[in-house]
Amino acid sequence: MTAYRTIVVGTDGSESSLKAVEKAGSLAGDENARLVLACAYYPTDPKELGDAADVLKEDAYQITGAAPTYEILRSARERAASVGAKNIVERAVVGAPVDSLLALVEEVDADLLVVGNRGLNTITGRLLGSVPSDVARKSASDVLIVHTTR
């Protein structure tokens, strides 16, 4: 088996996704690989933000545009570095998480995509799809789904 050279990991800032970041960071450190931290977001219209935040409640941080994205990436960098990752790149990507992650994997020629299992075993995930199941099905690279929630 060959070593991974470039690993992409997706994070939305949740504790679950940061566990995936830690796993990816540990692998990147062990393999001396480049770790690309990715956070997808949608630019938002300020008028729509208040209504959406009321509906999404604790998940509203995911829709507030680019500013929180960079804070999420900074926290993820700290987590990844704490477990051994050295060559870390941060990427804020606009769009839906699955499409954005897959495009980034292709762009950086990643060998491995790491995501958490959040949403994988939910009713919504089964009916509408989830990030882990969709990337596993569509990715041309290896995919590691980290058990971050039970």
Short mmCIF file of C-alpha atoms in Angstrom, two decimals:
data_model
loop_
_atom_site.label_atom_id
_atom_site.label_comp_id
_atom_site.label_asym_id
_atom_site.label_seq_id
_atom_site.Cartn_x
_atom_site.Cartn_y
_atom_site.Cartn_z
CA MET A 1 0.00 0.00 0.00
CA THR A 2 1.32 3.42 -0.91
CA ALA A 3 1.44 6.34 1.46
CA TYR A 4 -1.08 9.15 1.13
CA ARG A 5 0.49 12.35 -0.22
CA THR A 6 -2.51 14.72 0.02
CA ILE A 7 -5.43 14.34 2.39
CA VAL A 8 -8.56 16.49 2.28
CA VAL A 9 -10.81 16.69 5.34
CA GLY A 10 -14.12 18.48 5.52
CA THR A 11 -15.20 20.41 8.59
CA ASP A 12 -18.21 22.51 9.49
CA GLY A 13 -16.88 23.47 12.91
CA SER A 14 -18.97 20.92 14.79
CA GLU A 15 -17.31 18.76 17.43
CA SER A 16 -18.09 15.74 15.25
CA SER A 17 -16.27 17.17 12.24
CA LEU A 18 -13.31 18.22 14.38
CA LYS A 19 -12.89 14.57 15.41
CA ALA A 20 -12.54 13.77 11.70
CA VAL A 21 -9.98 16.59 11.45
CA GLU A 22 -7.99 15.01 14.28
CA LYS A 23 -7.98 11.61 12.53
CA ALA A 24 -6.94 13.20 9.24
CA GLY A 25 -4.27 15.26 11.02
CA SER A 26 -2.86 12.18 12.68
CA LEU A 27 -2.76 10.31 9.36
CA ALA A 28 -1.14 13.29 7.63
CA GLY A 29 1.49 13.50 10.36
CA ASP A 30 2.22 9.77 10.15
CA GLU A 31 2.42 9.84 6.35
CA ASN A 32 4.19 13.22 6.14
CA ALA A 33 1.32 14.23 3.83
CA ARG A 34 -0.17 17.59 2.99
CA LEU A 35 -3.45 18.12 4.84
CA VAL A 36 -6.07 20.30 3.17
CA LEU A 37 -8.72 21.52 5.62
CA ALA A 38 -11.93 22.36 3.79
CA CYS A 39 -14.98 24.27 4.97
CA ALA A 40 -17.87 24.80 2.57
CA TYR A 41 -20.19 27.78 2.93
CA TYR A 42 -22.82 29.74 1.05
CA PRO A 43 -22.53 33.52 0.78
CA THR A 44 -25.68 34.93 2.31
CA ASP A 45 -27.92 37.87 1.78
CA PRO A 46 -28.19 39.73 5.12
CA LYS A 47 -31.98 39.98 4.70
CA GLU A 48 -32.32 36.20 4.56
CA LEU A 49 -29.85 35.54 7.36
CA GLY A 50 -32.19 36.39 10.26
CA ASP A 51 -34.99 34.13 9.04
CA ALA A 52 -32.64 31.25 8.30
CA ALA A 53 -30.92 31.58 11.69
CA ASP A 54 -34.32 31.35 13.41
CA VAL A 55 -35.04 28.09 11.61
CA LEU A 56 -31.59 26.52 11.92
CA LYS A 57 -30.98 27.52 15.56
CA GLU A 58 -27.69 25.89 16.73
CA ASP A 59 -26.70 25.05 13.14
CA ALA A 60 -27.03 28.68 11.99
CA TYR A 61 -23.26 29.17 12.11
CA GLN A 62 -23.09 27.18 8.86
CA ILE A 63 -24.89 29.86 6.82
CA THR A 64 -23.33 33.09 7.99
CA GLY A 65 -20.92 33.59 5.10
CA ALA A 66 -17.13 33.53 4.94
CA ALA A 67 -16.14 35.19 8.24
CA PRO A 68 -17.08 32.25 10.51
CA THR A 69 -15.58 29.90 7.94
CA TYR A 70 -12.10 31.26 8.60
CA GLU A 71 -12.57 30.85 12.35
CA ILE A 72 -13.67 27.25 11.76
CA LEU A 73 -10.58 26.64 9.65
CA ARG A 74 -8.31 28.21 12.27
CA SER A 75 -9.72 25.92 14.97
CA ALA A 76 -9.38 22.92 12.67
CA ARG A 77 -5.74 23.85 11.96
CA GLU A 78 -5.00 23.92 15.69
CA ARG A 79 -6.62 20.49 16.17
CA ALA A 80 -4.75 18.98 13.22
CA ALA A 81 -1.41 20.41 14.32
CA SER A 82 -1.94 19.13 17.87
CA VAL A 83 -2.02 15.54 16.58
CA GLY A 84 1.00 15.79 14.31
CA ALA A 85 0.03 17.39 10.99
CA LYS A 86 2.74 19.73 9.75
CA ASN A 87 1.93 20.72 6.15
CA ILE A 88 -1.57 22.21 6.55
CA VAL A 89 -3.51 24.20 3.96
CA GLU A 90 -6.85 25.92 4.71
CA ARG A 91 -9.50 26.17 2.01
CA ALA A 92 -12.85 27.94 2.28
CA VAL A 93 -14.98 26.68 -0.59
CA VAL A 94 -18.28 28.10 -1.79
CA GLY A 95 -21.11 25.68 -2.41
CA ALA A 96 -22.73 22.51 -1.21
CA PRO A 97 -20.42 20.36 0.95
CA VAL A 98 -20.44 17.24 -1.22
CA ASP A 99 -19.84 19.01 -4.53
CA SER A 100 -17.28 21.37 -2.98
CA LEU A 101 -15.31 18.56 -1.33
CA LEU A 102 -15.26 16.43 -4.47
CA ALA A 103 -14.14 19.38 -6.62
CA LEU A 104 -11.40 20.21 -4.11
CA VAL A 105 -10.20 16.58 -4.03
CA GLU A 106 -9.83 16.72 -7.79
CA GLU A 107 -8.23 20.19 -7.77
CA VAL A 108 -5.51 19.28 -5.25
CA ASP A 109 -5.14 15.71 -6.57
CA ALA A 110 -5.90 14.23 -3.14
CA ASP A 111 -5.33 10.55 -2.41
CA LEU A 112 -7.75 10.48 0.53
CA LEU A 113 -10.91 12.31 1.57
CA VAL A 114 -11.83 12.19 5.27
CA VAL A 115 -15.30 13.00 6.63
CA GLY A 116 -17.19 12.30 9.82
CA ASN A 117 -20.18 9.99 9.95
CA ARG A 118 -22.62 12.65 11.18
CA GLY A 119 -25.90 12.32 9.31
CA LEU A 120 -25.08 8.87 7.96
CA ASN A 121 -27.58 6.99 10.10
CA THR A 122 -30.32 9.59 10.37
CA ILE A 123 -33.74 9.48 8.73
CA THR A 124 -32.90 12.65 6.80
CA GLY A 125 -29.61 11.13 5.67
CA ARG A 126 -31.36 8.00 4.47
CA LEU A 127 -34.04 9.90 2.58
CA LEU A 128 -32.08 12.86 1.21
CA GLY A 129 -28.51 11.63 1.35
CA SER A 130 -25.73 12.67 3.66
CA VAL A 131 -22.26 14.07 3.13
CA PRO A 132 -20.47 10.83 4.14
CA SER A 133 -22.61 8.53 2.00
CA ASP A 134 -22.64 10.86 -1.00
CA VAL A 135 -18.87 11.45 -1.06
CA ALA A 136 -18.19 7.73 -0.54
CA ARG A 137 -20.40 6.93 -3.51
CA LYS A 138 -19.10 9.68 -5.81
CA SER A 139 -15.41 10.11 -4.96
CA ALA A 140 -12.67 8.87 -7.26
CA SER A 141 -10.21 8.89 -4.32
CA ASP A 142 -10.15 6.77 -1.20
CA VAL A 143 -12.66 7.89 1.43
CA LEU A 144 -12.31 7.45 5.18
CA ILE A 145 -15.53 7.86 7.15
CA VAL A 146 -14.54 8.48 10.76
CA HIS A 147 -17.01 7.36 13.42
CA THR A 148 -17.41 10.70 15.14
CA THR A 149 -20.94 10.14 16.40
CA ARG A 150 -22.50 6.93 17.63
#
